[in-house]
Amino acid sequence: MKIGFTETVLRDANQSLIATRLPYEKFADILPVMDKAGYYSVECWGGAVFDCCLRYLDEDPWERLRKIRAAMPNSKLQMLLRGQNLLGYRHYPDEIVRKFVAKSVENGIDIIRIFDALNDLRNIEVATDEALKRGAQVSGTISYTQSPVHTLKAFAKLAKDMENMGVSTICVKDMAGVMSPAEAYDLVSAIKKSVKLPVVVHTHCTTGLAFMTYLKAAEAGADVIDTATSCFSGGSSQPATETLNFALGQLGYETGLDAAVLKEVNDFFKPVRDEYLASGKLDAKMLATDTDALNYKVPGGMLSNLVAQLKAQNAMDKFEAVLEETPKVRADLGYPPLVTPMSQMVGVQATSNVLAGERYKNISKEVKAYCRGEYGKAPGEISPEVMKLALGDEKPIEGRYADTLEPVFDKTKEELKGIAKNDEDVLDYVLFPQVAEKYFAARKAKEEKKVRYTIAPVE
Ligand code: CO
């Protein structure tokens, strides 16, 4: 029996515990060691890493990727991609999706995990096609959630459809850490029956289920699990790499991991973790178990957003009412998985329904766009009443929203003449215009300063 490990400290653990604030210099020295650990892959890019590099860390995300690539020649580098949203927050035209994927592979990515928040495969097919063409592996990803329409049969069919698209592996992605051991066992078994591909399982420790969930997933034949080096594990992050290596090893699984190297990696990150704890950037609460998501059927991150919203409006007395309204709104909208951006949409609508004292008196422009089909197809049926209230007589779009988008790359490149140094810069700007503009200006100022310093002695 074999089981592979994807180490997430550089991406998901970094993102879940310290809001992706880990600069390259803080982990550069350990990369050559990590390269010898025997991981199935190292998740190091995508998700919020790209945005945070530009927005908070004054780092070129592409350069970060190239440096990791150079330091880890023996490892498979992995990224997370939100399908047609890429790493941004809206849908992009196909030419941008293709260009972005091609550049990601060119700069060093081996495996792209591609998901869509609604599990609408039309939103992952272009990225998948381009990644495969460029020689990368694609991990076709199921956004895991629980609802009357998210049955084992529906998930198994999704896996089969992705296999037909040519993906290399199937990933079950539980962003909220709500998948139980029993559910993992049944789901992995059902997918294994439906497809011939390796199955990857991703979850978070948030509710305390994750270690047991992985064990049962392994028993059902999961081929890869996502874990984080122990000092960056637990709480809202992944289960610990060393612990699962130890436990599964004892049960007869071949993990391919070198325990001595894993210890070295963890020893390196301990003082880094302590530094973030001391500065308060790592909140000790993030490391604890929180079972509210199991009771309320609302992911932890969404719950804290709801509390913040109600506090801001001095309406905490309505908390229970909003919690009761949330699953009803979700049902009305056809059971979207409660992940970004759906979790925000459902949360805001539920709050508004309660505070206004009348359901759907106000409907956000995001919910209207969702009803119009701009995010993709809802997993279930959107309630006809809500549809009517949101759109009036307007008809939802037919086909894919991305098909309505005009190409923008050449035009943007022309606009950025003298500012963008390469196509990667142009892509930064297409995804995050304001953030990229600020980053380019800061970079220019830094370069000019450098030139002045170099010239100074001659003057
Ligand atoms: Co995750």
Tab-separated table of C-alpha atoms and ligand atoms in Angstrom:
chain	number	residue	atom	x	y	z
A	1	MET	CA	0.000	0.000	0.000
A	2	LYS	CA	1.309	3.377	-0.990
A	3	ILE	CA	0.229	6.848	-0.015
A	4	GLY	CA	1.742	10.141	-1.153
A	5	PHE	CA	1.958	13.398	0.805
A	6	THR	CA	1.538	16.936	-0.522
A	7	GLU	CA	3.273	19.400	1.807
A	8	THR	CA	1.279	22.614	2.146
A	9	VAL	CA	3.398	24.814	4.439
A	10	LEU	CA	4.309	27.211	1.630
A	11	ARG	CA	0.720	27.713	0.420
A	12	ASP	CA	-2.363	26.497	2.284
A	13	ALA	CA	-0.860	26.348	5.798
A	14	ASN	CA	0.714	29.764	5.186
A	15	GLN	CA	-2.638	31.048	3.902
A	16	SER	CA	-4.845	29.461	6.582
A	17	LEU	CA	-2.726	30.419	9.605
A	18	ILE	CA	-0.932	33.667	8.778
A	19	ALA	CA	-2.990	35.077	5.888
A	20	THR	CA	-0.223	34.208	3.373
A	21	ARG	CA	2.217	36.731	4.840
A	22	LEU	CA	5.320	34.510	4.546
A	23	PRO	CA	7.926	36.317	2.413
A	24	TYR	CA	10.300	34.288	0.237
A	25	GLU	CA	13.383	35.053	2.367
A	26	LYS	CA	11.769	33.417	5.399
A	27	PHE	CA	11.731	29.961	3.787
A	28	ALA	CA	14.377	30.165	1.041
A	29	ASP	CA	17.056	28.365	3.069
A	30	ILE	CA	14.987	25.253	3.741
A	31	LEU	CA	13.970	24.595	0.122
A	32	PRO	CA	17.000	22.405	-0.734
A	33	VAL	CA	16.203	20.287	2.354
A	34	MET	CA	12.505	20.036	1.500
A	35	ASP	CA	13.590	18.902	-1.942
A	36	LYS	CA	14.904	15.685	-0.333
A	37	ALA	CA	11.884	14.857	1.861
A	38	GLY	CA	10.147	12.563	-0.628
A	39	TYR	CA	6.871	14.472	-0.880
A	40	TYR	CA	4.456	13.535	-3.643
A	41	SER	CA	4.355	17.284	-4.345
A	42	VAL	CA	4.964	20.653	-2.722
A	43	GLU	CA	2.060	23.082	-2.866
A	44	CYS	CA	3.785	26.436	-3.104
A	45	TRP	CA	1.888	28.760	-5.430
A	46	GLY	CA	-1.574	29.913	-6.450
A	47	GLY	CA	-4.482	30.410	-4.075
A	48	ALA	CA	-3.843	33.696	-2.304
A	49	VAL	CA	-0.039	33.560	-2.722
A	50	PHE	CA	-0.072	35.503	-5.983
A	51	ASP	CA	-2.284	38.326	-4.730
A	52	CYS	CA	-0.459	38.586	-1.370
A	53	CYS	CA	2.993	38.719	-2.993
A	54	LEU	CA	1.960	41.783	-4.974
A	55	ARG	CA	-0.327	43.379	-2.399
A	56	TYR	CA	1.528	42.925	0.891
A	57	LEU	CA	4.977	41.477	0.349
A	58	ASP	CA	6.288	43.648	-2.472
A	59	GLU	CA	7.332	40.469	-4.259
A	60	ASP	CA	7.065	39.421	-7.872
A	61	PRO	CA	5.043	36.169	-7.569
A	62	TRP	CA	6.574	34.808	-10.791
A	63	GLU	CA	10.065	35.421	-9.505
A	64	ARG	CA	9.147	33.595	-6.280
A	65	LEU	CA	8.048	30.624	-8.367
A	66	ARG	CA	11.235	30.630	-10.461
A	67	LYS	CA	13.398	30.744	-7.313
A	68	ILE	CA	11.494	27.829	-5.729
A	69	ARG	CA	11.836	25.907	-9.011
A	70	ALA	CA	15.599	26.457	-9.053
A	71	ALA	CA	15.990	25.451	-5.402
A	72	MET	CA	13.877	22.298	-5.715
A	73	PRO	CA	14.833	20.545	-8.942
A	74	ASN	CA	13.645	17.123	-7.705
A	75	SER	CA	10.203	18.066	-6.410
A	76	LYS	CA	6.878	18.391	-8.147
A	77	LEU	CA	5.700	21.960	-7.602
A	78	GLN	CA	1.966	22.393	-7.263
A	79	MET	CA	-0.408	25.323	-7.443
A	80	LEU	CA	-4.099	25.908	-6.754
A	81	LEU	CA	-6.139	27.583	-9.492
A	82	ARG	CA	-9.757	28.765	-9.315
A	83	GLY	CA	-10.685	27.699	-12.850
A	84	GLN	CA	-11.960	30.548	-14.982
A	85	ASN	CA	-11.267	32.963	-12.050
A	86	LEU	CA	-7.565	32.016	-12.146
A	87	LEU	CA	-6.166	33.616	-8.980
A	88	GLY	CA	-8.485	36.617	-9.110
A	89	TYR	CA	-12.065	37.191	-8.108
A	90	ARG	CA	-13.953	37.351	-11.388
A	91	HIS	CA	-14.115	35.375	-14.610
A	92	TYR	CA	-11.488	36.096	-17.263
A	93	PRO	CA	-11.671	35.553	-21.011
A	94	ASP	CA	-10.248	32.273	-22.312
A	95	GLU	CA	-7.145	33.878	-23.865
A	96	ILE	CA	-6.134	35.173	-20.402
A	97	VAL	CA	-6.795	31.781	-18.813
A	98	ARG	CA	-4.639	30.066	-21.449
A	99	LYS	CA	-1.840	32.603	-21.198
A	100	PHE	CA	-1.805	32.456	-17.396
A	101	VAL	CA	-1.712	28.674	-17.300
A	102	ALA	CA	1.005	28.537	-19.967
A	103	LYS	CA	3.150	31.034	-18.042
A	104	SER	CA	2.621	29.148	-14.766
A	105	VAL	CA	3.967	25.971	-16.350
A	106	GLU	CA	6.776	27.831	-18.126
A	107	ASN	CA	7.903	29.349	-14.806
A	108	GLY	CA	8.032	26.004	-13.035
A	109	ILE	CA	4.674	24.498	-12.057
A	110	ASP	CA	4.260	20.709	-12.509
A	111	ILE	CA	0.802	20.092	-11.064
A	112	ILE	CA	-2.184	22.424	-11.274
A	113	ARG	CA	-5.091	21.716	-8.969
A	114	ILE	CA	-8.060	23.269	-10.722
A	115	PHE	CA	-11.456	23.813	-9.107
A	116	ASP	CA	-14.656	25.730	-9.579
A	117	ALA	CA	-16.646	26.894	-6.573
A	118	LEU	CA	-19.886	25.574	-8.127
A	119	ASN	CA	-18.314	22.425	-9.606
A	120	ASP	CA	-19.375	23.707	-13.030
A	121	LEU	CA	-16.932	21.874	-15.272
A	122	ARG	CA	-17.295	24.463	-18.032
A	123	ASN	CA	-15.328	26.735	-15.711
A	124	ILE	CA	-12.329	24.414	-15.495
A	125	GLU	CA	-12.157	22.963	-18.988
A	126	VAL	CA	-10.112	25.713	-20.673
A	127	ALA	CA	-7.515	25.840	-17.883
A	128	THR	CA	-7.376	22.028	-17.893
A	129	ASP	CA	-6.928	21.839	-21.652
A	130	GLU	CA	-4.103	24.383	-21.659
A	131	ALA	CA	-2.299	22.821	-18.674
A	132	LEU	CA	-2.360	19.396	-20.316
A	133	LYS	CA	-1.141	20.874	-23.607
A	134	ARG	CA	1.796	22.457	-21.753
A	135	GLY	CA	2.738	19.120	-20.214
A	136	ALA	CA	1.528	19.799	-16.666
A	137	GLN	CA	-0.506	17.375	-14.595
A	138	VAL	CA	-4.031	18.468	-13.773
A	139	SER	CA	-5.677	17.566	-10.513
A	140	GLY	CA	-9.375	17.846	-11.347
A	141	THR	CA	-10.957	19.084	-8.168
A	142	ILE	CA	-14.323	18.533	-6.517
A	143	SER	CA	-15.384	21.329	-4.159
A	144	TYR	CA	-16.754	19.210	-1.326
A	145	THR	CA	-19.956	20.236	0.368
A	146	GLN	CA	-23.037	18.655	1.911
A	147	SER	CA	-26.546	19.165	0.550
A	148	PRO	CA	-29.465	17.133	-0.809
A	149	VAL	CA	-28.094	17.540	-4.356
A	150	HIS	CA	-24.475	16.673	-3.460
A	151	THR	CA	-24.913	12.919	-3.384
A	152	LEU	CA	-22.253	10.212	-3.726
A	153	LYS	CA	-23.696	9.503	-7.152
A	154	ALA	CA	-23.366	13.169	-8.202
A	155	PHE	CA	-19.750	13.363	-6.961
A	156	ALA	CA	-18.842	10.084	-8.679
A	157	LYS	CA	-20.305	11.397	-11.932
A	158	LEU	CA	-18.335	14.623	-11.552
A	159	ALA	CA	-15.149	12.573	-11.153
A	160	LYS	CA	-16.027	10.528	-14.241
A	161	ASP	CA	-16.674	13.680	-16.289
A	162	MET	CA	-13.308	15.067	-15.223
A	163	GLU	CA	-11.602	11.790	-16.127
A	164	ASN	CA	-13.141	12.168	-19.589
A	165	MET	CA	-11.667	15.687	-19.771
A	166	GLY	CA	-8.238	14.068	-19.415
A	167	VAL	CA	-7.279	15.151	-15.871
A	168	SER	CA	-4.430	13.273	-14.198
A	169	THR	CA	-5.871	12.864	-10.696
A	170	ILE	CA	-9.137	13.592	-8.873
A	171	CYS	CA	-8.943	15.771	-5.783
A	172	VAL	CA	-11.643	15.979	-3.121
A	173	LYS	CA	-11.264	19.434	-1.632
A	174	ASP	CA	-12.929	20.140	1.693
A	175	MET	CA	-12.085	23.767	2.351
A	176	ALA	CA	-14.026	23.936	5.613
A	177	GLY	CA	-12.829	20.726	7.247
A	178	VAL	CA	-16.369	19.375	7.627
A	179	MET	CA	-15.952	16.030	5.860
A	180	SER	CA	-16.252	13.279	8.457
A	181	PRO	CA	-14.268	10.006	8.462
A	182	ALA	CA	-17.377	8.062	7.427
A	183	GLU	CA	-18.160	10.487	4.603
A	184	ALA	CA	-14.557	10.390	3.377
A	185	TYR	CA	-14.595	6.592	3.334
A	186	ASP	CA	-17.808	6.467	1.315
A	187	LEU	CA	-16.820	9.259	-1.051
A	188	VAL	CA	-13.322	7.975	-1.835
A	189	SER	CA	-14.761	4.479	-2.324
A	190	ALA	CA	-17.416	5.827	-4.707
A	191	ILE	CA	-14.874	7.819	-6.743
A	192	LYS	CA	-12.470	4.882	-6.857
A	193	LYS	CA	-15.281	2.775	-8.268
A	194	SER	CA	-16.149	5.417	-10.835
A	195	VAL	CA	-12.664	6.297	-12.187
A	196	LYS	CA	-9.243	4.709	-12.653
A	197	LEU	CA	-7.304	7.820	-11.592
A	198	PRO	CA	-5.416	8.408	-8.336
A	199	VAL	CA	-7.522	10.190	-5.700
A	200	VAL	CA	-6.185	13.081	-3.618
A	201	VAL	CA	-7.907	14.221	-0.412
A	202	HIS	CA	-7.622	17.746	0.968
A	203	THR	CA	-9.082	18.936	4.238
A	204	HIS	CA	-8.466	21.252	7.204
A	205	CYS	CA	-8.226	20.516	10.939
A	206	THR	CA	-10.737	23.242	11.826
A	207	THR	CA	-13.410	20.959	13.309
A	208	GLY	CA	-10.982	18.323	14.586
A	209	LEU	CA	-12.042	15.613	12.145
A	210	ALA	CA	-9.140	15.745	9.709
A	211	PHE	CA	-6.715	13.105	11.071
A	212	MET	CA	-9.529	10.549	11.305
A	213	THR	CA	-10.856	11.646	7.922
A	214	TYR	CA	-7.465	10.981	6.309
A	215	LEU	CA	-7.165	7.594	7.983
A	216	LYS	CA	-10.535	6.470	6.639
A	217	ALA	CA	-9.748	8.021	3.239
A	218	ALA	CA	-6.513	5.999	3.179
A	219	GLU	CA	-8.431	2.842	4.064
A	220	ALA	CA	-10.762	3.526	1.147
A	221	GLY	CA	-7.742	3.732	-1.162
A	222	ALA	CA	-6.895	7.444	-1.318
A	223	ASP	CA	-3.564	7.855	-3.075
A	224	VAL	CA	-2.444	11.269	-1.799
A	225	ILE	CA	-3.237	13.410	1.262
A	226	ASP	CA	-2.419	17.063	1.969
A	227	THR	CA	-0.505	17.754	5.173
A	228	ALA	CA	1.575	20.536	6.718
A	229	THR	CA	4.840	20.343	8.653
A	230	SER	CA	3.738	19.929	12.286
A	231	CYS	CA	4.520	23.413	13.623
A	232	PHE	CA	2.348	24.874	10.837
A	233	SER	CA	-0.386	22.234	11.195
A	234	GLY	CA	-3.664	21.935	13.072
A	235	GLY	CA	-6.440	24.437	13.623
A	236	SER	CA	-7.456	26.016	10.353
A	237	SER	CA	-4.434	24.401	8.618
A	238	GLN	CA	-3.856	20.787	7.493
A	239	PRO	CA	-3.045	17.794	9.747
A	240	ALA	CA	0.648	17.280	10.570
A	241	THR	CA	2.924	15.627	8.030
A	242	GLU	CA	5.112	13.833	10.572
A	243	THR	CA	2.158	12.483	12.565
A	244	LEU	CA	0.440	10.955	9.546
A	245	ASN	CA	3.729	9.621	8.225
A	246	PHE	CA	4.269	7.922	11.596
A	247	ALA	CA	0.754	6.525	11.939
A	248	LEU	CA	0.269	5.389	8.353
A	249	GLY	CA	3.809	3.987	8.215
A	250	GLN	CA	3.015	1.797	11.221
A	251	LEU	CA	-0.131	0.558	9.484
A	252	GLY	CA	1.951	-0.646	6.565
A	253	TYR	CA	1.623	2.236	4.129
A	254	GLU	CA	4.677	3.226	2.123
A	255	THR	CA	4.795	7.021	2.286
A	256	GLY	CA	8.137	7.582	0.563
A	257	LEU	CA	8.967	10.203	3.212
A	258	ASP	CA	12.271	10.554	5.057
A	259	ALA	CA	11.463	11.161	8.748
A	260	ALA	CA	14.871	12.733	9.451
A	261	VAL	CA	14.343	15.285	6.688
A	262	LEU	CA	10.803	15.995	7.917
A	263	LYS	CA	12.249	16.776	11.353
A	264	GLU	CA	14.800	19.126	9.847
A	265	VAL	CA	12.063	20.925	7.912
A	266	ASN	CA	9.939	21.296	11.037
A	267	ASP	CA	12.899	22.484	13.151
A	268	PHE	CA	13.465	25.192	10.560
A	269	PHE	CA	9.865	26.444	10.628
A	270	LYS	CA	9.462	26.420	14.446
A	271	PRO	CA	11.185	29.771	15.064
A	272	VAL	CA	9.299	31.207	12.067
A	273	ARG	CA	5.996	30.118	13.638
A	274	ASP	CA	7.085	31.572	17.015
A	275	GLU	CA	7.929	34.887	15.411
A	276	TYR	CA	4.416	35.142	13.908
A	277	LEU	CA	2.863	34.116	17.237
A	278	ALA	CA	4.866	36.785	19.070
A	279	SER	CA	3.925	39.513	16.596
A	280	GLY	CA	0.250	38.514	16.771
A	281	LYS	CA	0.123	37.804	13.021
A	282	LEU	CA	-0.596	34.219	14.014
A	283	ASP	CA	-3.597	34.243	16.320
A	284	ALA	CA	-3.493	31.292	18.751
A	285	LYS	CA	-7.208	30.786	18.028
A	286	MET	CA	-6.321	29.712	14.492
A	287	LEU	CA	-4.488	26.742	15.986
A	288	ALA	CA	-7.407	25.529	18.066
A	289	THR	CA	-10.296	23.193	17.245
A	290	ASP	CA	-13.648	24.833	16.588
A	291	THR	CA	-16.650	22.566	16.171
A	292	ASP	CA	-19.171	25.333	15.420
A	293	ALA	CA	-19.027	24.491	11.722
A	294	LEU	CA	-20.406	21.028	12.548
A	295	ASN	CA	-23.291	22.388	14.601
A	296	TYR	CA	-24.221	25.240	12.310
A	297	LYS	CA	-23.319	23.682	8.951
A	298	VAL	CA	-21.578	26.938	8.146
A	299	PRO	CA	-17.772	27.036	7.538
A	300	GLY	CA	-15.693	28.647	10.311
A	301	GLY	CA	-14.491	31.562	8.174
A	302	MET	CA	-18.044	32.397	7.181
A	303	LEU	CA	-19.202	32.287	10.783
A	304	SER	CA	-16.628	34.880	11.867
A	305	ASN	CA	-17.664	37.091	8.907
A	306	LEU	CA	-21.306	36.894	10.011
A	307	VAL	CA	-20.375	37.901	13.544
A	308	ALA	CA	-18.310	40.834	12.224
A	309	GLN	CA	-21.187	41.973	9.981
A	310	LEU	CA	-23.747	41.830	12.805
A	311	LYS	CA	-21.448	43.550	15.290
A	312	ALA	CA	-20.817	46.355	12.811
A	313	GLN	CA	-24.578	46.885	12.572
A	314	ASN	CA	-25.113	46.509	16.319
A	315	ALA	CA	-27.366	43.524	15.694
A	316	MET	CA	-25.755	40.595	17.511
A	317	ASP	CA	-29.172	39.808	18.993
A	318	LYS	CA	-30.119	38.597	15.494
A	319	PHE	CA	-27.249	36.080	15.342
A	320	GLU	CA	-29.389	32.956	15.856
A	321	ALA	CA	-31.962	34.226	13.344
A	322	VAL	CA	-29.239	34.814	10.731
A	323	LEU	CA	-27.826	31.339	11.381
A	324	GLU	CA	-31.258	29.862	10.776
A	325	GLU	CA	-31.732	31.934	7.623
A	326	THR	CA	-28.350	31.012	6.102
A	327	PRO	CA	-29.174	27.411	5.078
A	328	LYS	CA	-32.528	28.603	3.732
A	329	VAL	CA	-30.848	31.157	1.459
A	330	ARG	CA	-28.383	28.494	0.377
A	331	ALA	CA	-31.277	26.170	-0.527
A	332	ASP	CA	-33.050	29.001	-2.417
A	333	LEU	CA	-29.888	29.522	-4.457
A	334	GLY	CA	-29.607	25.848	-5.452
A	335	TYR	CA	-27.134	24.740	-2.751
A	336	PRO	CA	-23.887	26.417	-3.832
A	337	PRO	CA	-20.883	25.135	-1.823
A	338	LEU	CA	-20.167	27.737	0.874
A	339	VAL	CA	-16.756	28.758	-0.421
A	340	THR	CA	-15.491	32.100	-1.755
A	341	PRO	CA	-17.328	33.954	-3.259
A	342	MET	CA	-20.581	32.032	-2.556
A	343	SER	CA	-20.096	32.042	1.227
A	344	GLN	CA	-19.980	35.857	1.281
A	345	MET	CA	-22.980	36.120	-1.050
A	346	VAL	CA	-25.140	33.750	0.985
A	347	GLY	CA	-24.025	35.308	4.297
A	348	VAL	CA	-24.743	38.879	3.236
A	349	GLN	CA	-28.137	37.891	1.777
A	350	ALA	CA	-29.153	35.993	4.913
A	351	THR	CA	-28.165	38.951	7.110
A	352	SER	CA	-30.063	41.356	4.878
A	353	ASN	CA	-33.153	39.099	4.875
A	354	VAL	CA	-33.214	39.116	8.675
A	355	LEU	CA	-32.318	42.759	9.291
A	356	ALA	CA	-34.755	44.093	6.660
A	357	GLY	CA	-37.530	42.032	8.259
A	358	GLU	CA	-38.514	40.849	4.794
A	359	ARG	CA	-36.809	38.126	2.754
A	360	TYR	CA	-35.147	39.322	-0.471
A	361	LYS	CA	-36.320	42.900	-0.013
A	362	ASN	CA	-32.766	43.849	-1.002
A	363	ILE	CA	-30.803	41.602	-3.327
A	364	SER	CA	-27.076	42.246	-3.793
A	365	LYS	CA	-25.666	42.728	-7.273
A	366	GLU	CA	-23.560	39.608	-6.710
A	367	VAL	CA	-26.647	37.454	-6.059
A	368	LYS	CA	-28.265	38.972	-9.164
A	369	ALA	CA	-25.172	38.091	-11.209
A	370	TYR	CA	-25.245	34.568	-9.751
A	371	CYS	CA	-28.915	34.176	-10.759
A	372	ARG	CA	-28.027	35.486	-14.217
A	373	GLY	CA	-25.512	32.616	-14.493
A	374	GLU	CA	-22.336	34.717	-14.409
A	375	TYR	CA	-20.658	32.382	-11.923
A	376	GLY	CA	-21.737	29.189	-13.677
A	377	LYS	CA	-24.541	26.737	-13.206
A	378	ALA	CA	-26.036	26.318	-9.728
A	379	PRO	CA	-25.688	22.739	-8.402
A	380	GLY	CA	-29.441	22.525	-7.767
A	381	GLU	CA	-32.400	24.596	-8.922
A	382	ILE	CA	-32.567	28.246	-7.928
A	383	SER	CA	-35.977	28.965	-6.387
A	384	PRO	CA	-38.228	30.436	-9.120
A	385	GLU	CA	-39.460	33.126	-6.682
A	386	VAL	CA	-35.933	34.303	-5.923
A	387	MET	CA	-35.103	34.154	-9.627
A	388	LYS	CA	-38.095	36.394	-10.355
A	389	LEU	CA	-37.215	38.860	-7.567
A	390	ALA	CA	-33.569	39.015	-8.664
A	391	LEU	CA	-33.968	39.271	-12.428
A	392	GLY	CA	-37.531	40.449	-13.080
A	393	ASP	CA	-38.202	39.684	-16.722
A	394	GLU	CA	-34.531	39.434	-17.635
A	395	LYS	CA	-33.474	35.979	-18.863
A	396	PRO	CA	-30.414	34.224	-17.437
A	397	ILE	CA	-27.508	33.851	-19.863
A	398	GLU	CA	-27.276	30.710	-21.925
A	399	GLY	CA	-23.897	29.050	-22.193
A	400	ARG	CA	-20.711	30.134	-20.464
A	401	TYR	CA	-20.241	33.610	-19.045
A	402	ALA	CA	-16.593	33.662	-20.231
A	403	ASP	CA	-17.868	33.393	-23.821
A	404	THR	CA	-19.307	36.892	-23.449
A	405	LEU	CA	-15.922	38.384	-22.489
A	406	GLU	CA	-13.727	40.161	-25.052
A	407	PRO	CA	-9.990	39.421	-25.288
A	408	VAL	CA	-7.955	42.022	-23.352
A	409	PHE	CA	-4.330	40.872	-23.392
A	410	ASP	CA	-2.949	42.759	-26.422
A	411	LYS	CA	-4.823	45.928	-25.529
A	412	THR	CA	-3.523	45.819	-21.941
A	413	LYS	CA	0.030	45.122	-23.117
A	414	GLU	CA	-0.141	48.199	-25.319
A	415	GLU	CA	-1.449	50.309	-22.413
A	416	LEU	CA	1.414	49.148	-20.203
A	417	LYS	CA	4.157	49.981	-22.679
A	418	GLY	CA	7.207	51.181	-20.733
A	419	ILE	CA	5.739	49.872	-17.462
A	420	ALA	CA	5.333	46.130	-17.981
A	421	LYS	CA	8.640	44.321	-18.424
A	422	ASN	CA	7.153	41.090	-19.713
A	423	ASP	CA	3.902	39.185	-20.299
A	424	GLU	CA	3.833	38.116	-16.642
A	425	ASP	CA	3.583	41.784	-15.640
A	426	VAL	CA	0.673	42.206	-18.050
A	427	LEU	CA	-1.099	39.239	-16.431
A	428	ASP	CA	-0.530	40.755	-12.952
A	429	TYR	CA	-2.294	43.861	-14.191
A	430	VAL	CA	-5.200	42.005	-15.812
A	431	LEU	CA	-5.863	40.128	-12.553
A	432	PHE	CA	-5.265	42.930	-10.050
A	433	PRO	CA	-5.071	46.318	-11.813
A	434	GLN	CA	-4.735	48.648	-8.793
A	435	VAL	CA	-2.490	46.313	-6.832
A	436	ALA	CA	-0.207	45.735	-9.813
A	437	GLU	CA	0.007	49.441	-10.555
A	438	LYS	CA	1.152	50.151	-7.006
A	439	TYR	CA	3.601	47.265	-7.162
A	440	PHE	CA	5.095	48.482	-10.471
A	441	ALA	CA	5.531	52.000	-9.049
A	442	ALA	CA	7.247	50.669	-5.907
A	443	ARG	CA	9.496	48.459	-8.023
A	444	LYS	CA	10.485	51.410	-10.218
A	445	ALA	CA	11.277	53.567	-7.193
A	446	LYS	CA	13.423	50.761	-5.759
A	447	GLU	CA	15.325	50.370	-9.033
A	448	GLU	CA	15.978	54.106	-9.339
A	449	LYS	CA	17.282	54.177	-5.792
A	450	LYS	CA	19.594	51.288	-6.619
A	451	VAL	CA	20.916	53.129	-9.673
A	452	ARG	CA	21.599	56.254	-7.592
A	453	TYR	CA	23.518	54.209	-5.041
A	454	THR	CA	25.605	52.516	-7.694
A	455	ILE	CA	26.444	55.806	-9.352
A	456	ALA	CA	27.141	57.638	-6.105
A	457	PRO	CA	30.813	56.664	-5.602
A	458	VAL	CA	31.699	57.915	-9.102
A	459	GLU	CA	30.149	61.351	-8.548
B	1	CO	CO	-7.448	24.317	1.727
